[in-house]
PDB file of C-alpha atoms in Angstrom:
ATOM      1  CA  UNK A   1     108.313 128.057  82.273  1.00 38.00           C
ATOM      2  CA  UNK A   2     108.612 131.288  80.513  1.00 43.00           C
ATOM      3  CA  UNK A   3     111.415 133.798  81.284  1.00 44.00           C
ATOM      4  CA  UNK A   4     110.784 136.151  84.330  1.00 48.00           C
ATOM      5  CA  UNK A   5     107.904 133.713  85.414  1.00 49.00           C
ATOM      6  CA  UNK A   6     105.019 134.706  83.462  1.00 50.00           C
ATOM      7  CA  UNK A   7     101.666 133.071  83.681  1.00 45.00           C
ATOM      8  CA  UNK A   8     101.701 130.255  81.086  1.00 48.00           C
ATOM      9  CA  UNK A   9      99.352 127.181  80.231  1.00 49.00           C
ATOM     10  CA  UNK A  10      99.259 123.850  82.070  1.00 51.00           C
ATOM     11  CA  UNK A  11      97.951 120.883  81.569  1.00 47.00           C
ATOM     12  CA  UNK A  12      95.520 118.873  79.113  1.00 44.00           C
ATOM     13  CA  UNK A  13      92.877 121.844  79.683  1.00 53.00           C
ATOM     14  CA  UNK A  14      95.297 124.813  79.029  1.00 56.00           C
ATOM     15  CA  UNK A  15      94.551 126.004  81.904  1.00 60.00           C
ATOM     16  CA  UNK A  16      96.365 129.396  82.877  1.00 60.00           C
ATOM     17  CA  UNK A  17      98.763 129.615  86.203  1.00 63.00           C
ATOM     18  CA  UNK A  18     101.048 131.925  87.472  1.00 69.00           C
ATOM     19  CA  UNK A  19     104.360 130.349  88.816  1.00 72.00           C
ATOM     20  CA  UNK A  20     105.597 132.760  90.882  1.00 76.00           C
ATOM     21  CA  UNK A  21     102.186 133.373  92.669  1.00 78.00           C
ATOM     22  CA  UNK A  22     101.876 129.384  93.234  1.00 82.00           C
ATOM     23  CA  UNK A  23     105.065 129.485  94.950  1.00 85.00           C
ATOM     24  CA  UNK A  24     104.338 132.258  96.872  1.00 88.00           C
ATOM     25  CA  UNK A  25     100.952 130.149  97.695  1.00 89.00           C
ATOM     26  CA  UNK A  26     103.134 126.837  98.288  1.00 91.00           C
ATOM     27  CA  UNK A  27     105.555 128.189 101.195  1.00 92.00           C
ATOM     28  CA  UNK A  28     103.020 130.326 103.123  1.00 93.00           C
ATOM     29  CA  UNK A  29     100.064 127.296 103.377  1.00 94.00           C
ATOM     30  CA  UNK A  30     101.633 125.004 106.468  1.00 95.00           C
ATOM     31  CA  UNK A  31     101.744 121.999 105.765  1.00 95.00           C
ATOM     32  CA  UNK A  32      98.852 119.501 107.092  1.00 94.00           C
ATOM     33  CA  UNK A  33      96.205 122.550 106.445  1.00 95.00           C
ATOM     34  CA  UNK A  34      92.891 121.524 105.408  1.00 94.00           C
ATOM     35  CA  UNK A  35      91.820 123.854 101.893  1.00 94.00           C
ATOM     36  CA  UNK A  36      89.801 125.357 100.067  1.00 90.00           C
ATOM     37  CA  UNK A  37      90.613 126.242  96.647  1.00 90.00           C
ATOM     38  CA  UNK A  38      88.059 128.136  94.596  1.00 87.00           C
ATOM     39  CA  UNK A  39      89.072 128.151  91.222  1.00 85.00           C
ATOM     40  CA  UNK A  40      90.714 125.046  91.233  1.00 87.00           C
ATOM     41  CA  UNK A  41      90.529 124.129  87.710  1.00 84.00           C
ATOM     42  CA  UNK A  42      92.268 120.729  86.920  1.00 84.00           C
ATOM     43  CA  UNK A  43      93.915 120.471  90.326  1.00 86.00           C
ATOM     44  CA  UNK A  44      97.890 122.107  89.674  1.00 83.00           C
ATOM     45  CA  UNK A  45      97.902 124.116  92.675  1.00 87.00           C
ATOM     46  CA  UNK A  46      96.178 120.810  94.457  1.00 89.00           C
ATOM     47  CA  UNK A  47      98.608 118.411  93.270  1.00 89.00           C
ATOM     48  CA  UNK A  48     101.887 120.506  95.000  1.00 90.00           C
ATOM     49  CA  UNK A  49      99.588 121.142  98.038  1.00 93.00           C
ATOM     50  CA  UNK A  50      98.677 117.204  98.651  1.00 93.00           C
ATOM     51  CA  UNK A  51     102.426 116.237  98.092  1.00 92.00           C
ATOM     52  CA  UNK A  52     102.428 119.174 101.607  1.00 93.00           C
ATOM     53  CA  UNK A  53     100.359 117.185 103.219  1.00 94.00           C
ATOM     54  CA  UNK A  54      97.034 119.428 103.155  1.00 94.00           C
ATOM     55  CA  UNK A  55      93.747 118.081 102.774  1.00 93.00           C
ATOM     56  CA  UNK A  56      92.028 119.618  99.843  1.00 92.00           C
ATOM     57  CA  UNK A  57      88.607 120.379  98.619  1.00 91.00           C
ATOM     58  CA  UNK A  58      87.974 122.716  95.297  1.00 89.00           C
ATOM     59  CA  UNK A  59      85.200 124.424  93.356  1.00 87.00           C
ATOM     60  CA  UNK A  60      85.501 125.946  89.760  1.00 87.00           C
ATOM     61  CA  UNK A  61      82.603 126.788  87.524  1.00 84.00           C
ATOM     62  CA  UNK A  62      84.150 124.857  84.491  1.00 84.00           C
ATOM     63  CA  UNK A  63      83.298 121.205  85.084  1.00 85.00           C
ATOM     64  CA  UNK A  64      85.559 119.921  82.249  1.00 86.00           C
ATOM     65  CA  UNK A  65      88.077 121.263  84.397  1.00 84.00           C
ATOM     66  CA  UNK A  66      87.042 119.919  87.524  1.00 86.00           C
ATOM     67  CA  UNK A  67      86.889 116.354  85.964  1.00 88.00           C
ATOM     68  CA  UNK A  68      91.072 116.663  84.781  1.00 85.00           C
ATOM     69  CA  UNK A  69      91.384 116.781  88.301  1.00 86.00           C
ATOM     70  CA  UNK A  70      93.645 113.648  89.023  1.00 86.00           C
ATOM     71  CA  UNK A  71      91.772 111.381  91.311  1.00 89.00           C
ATOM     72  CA  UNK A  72      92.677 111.242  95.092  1.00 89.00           C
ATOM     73  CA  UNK A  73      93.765 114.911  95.004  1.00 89.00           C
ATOM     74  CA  UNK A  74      90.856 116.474  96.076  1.00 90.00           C
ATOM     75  CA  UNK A  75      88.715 115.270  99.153  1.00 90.00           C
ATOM     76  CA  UNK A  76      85.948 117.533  97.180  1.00 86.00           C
ATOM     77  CA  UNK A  77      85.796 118.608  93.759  1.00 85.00           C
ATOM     78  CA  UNK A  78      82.424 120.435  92.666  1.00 83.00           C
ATOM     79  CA  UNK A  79      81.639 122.247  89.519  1.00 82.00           C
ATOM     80  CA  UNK A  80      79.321 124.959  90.441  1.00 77.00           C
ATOM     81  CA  UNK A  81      76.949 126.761  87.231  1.00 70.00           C
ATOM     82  CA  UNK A  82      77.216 130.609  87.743  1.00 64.00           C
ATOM     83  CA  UNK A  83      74.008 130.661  85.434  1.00 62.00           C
ATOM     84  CA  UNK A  84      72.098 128.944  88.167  1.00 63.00           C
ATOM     85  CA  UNK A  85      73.940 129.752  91.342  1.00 61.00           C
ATOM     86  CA  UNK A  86      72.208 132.467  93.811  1.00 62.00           C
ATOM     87  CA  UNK A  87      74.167 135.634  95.243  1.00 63.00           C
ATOM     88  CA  UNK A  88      73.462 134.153  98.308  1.00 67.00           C
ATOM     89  CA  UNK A  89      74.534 130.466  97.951  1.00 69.00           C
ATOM     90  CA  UNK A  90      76.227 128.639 100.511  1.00 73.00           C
ATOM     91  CA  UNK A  91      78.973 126.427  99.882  1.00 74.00           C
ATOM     92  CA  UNK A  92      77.910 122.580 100.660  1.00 75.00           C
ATOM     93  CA  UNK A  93      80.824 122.615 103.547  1.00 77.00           C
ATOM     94  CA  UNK A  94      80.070 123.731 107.168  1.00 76.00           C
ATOM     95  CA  UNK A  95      81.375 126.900 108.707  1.00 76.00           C
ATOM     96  CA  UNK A  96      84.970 126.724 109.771  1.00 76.00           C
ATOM     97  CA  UNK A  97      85.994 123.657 108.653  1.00 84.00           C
ATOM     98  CA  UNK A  98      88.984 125.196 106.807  1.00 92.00           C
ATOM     99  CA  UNK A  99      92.085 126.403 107.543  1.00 94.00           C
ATOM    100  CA  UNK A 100      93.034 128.339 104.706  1.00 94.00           C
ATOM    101  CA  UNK A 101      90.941 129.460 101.614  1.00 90.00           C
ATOM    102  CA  UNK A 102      92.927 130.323  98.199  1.00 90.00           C
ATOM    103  CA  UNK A 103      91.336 131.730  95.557  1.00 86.00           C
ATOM    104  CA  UNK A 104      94.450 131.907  93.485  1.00 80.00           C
ATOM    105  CA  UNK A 105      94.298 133.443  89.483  1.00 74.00           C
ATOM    106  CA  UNK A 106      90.478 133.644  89.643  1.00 75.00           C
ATOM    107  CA  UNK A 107      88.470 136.358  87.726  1.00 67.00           C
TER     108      UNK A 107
END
């Protein structure tokens, strides 16, 4: 990790993470919590919040991403095309199903 925690790369993807803002992430989602992570890329954040216990779906507009995902991380793992996706889209989950949504180093 770079000094002072700085966001660096990850992963075969080079995907771009914050450390300090995972951990911040990783101690205030209890453990057991079923997730949604928008933006999840190729599954970091996923990976430390399965070893928690959490059951996970994510979503992420790059689908080379959401294929590094390592298999049995995810319950869920969609790639969504913003070229094609409506203002008004609803997610393919019902209502309230989730305890906790992150959205965690998304633009």
């Amino acid at each position: 990790m770079p000094a002072g925690g700085e966001a660096s790369r990850t992963g075969p993807g080079q995907y771009w993470y914050n450390p300090k803002g995972q951990g911040v992430i990783l101690e205030l989602v209890p453990p057991g919590s079923t997730v949604l992570d928008l933006g999840c890329t190729d599954g970091f954040l996923g990976v430390e919040l399965a070893r928690k216990g959490c059951r996970l779906w994510g979503v992420d507009i790059d689908s080379d991403a959401v294929a590094a995902v390592p298999a049995g991380v995810y319950e869920d793992a969609r790639a969504f095309d913003l070229n094609t996706l409506a203002a008004d889209a609803q997610l393919p989950w019902p209502d309230q199903r989730f305890d906790v949504i992150l959205a965690a180093d998304v633009l």
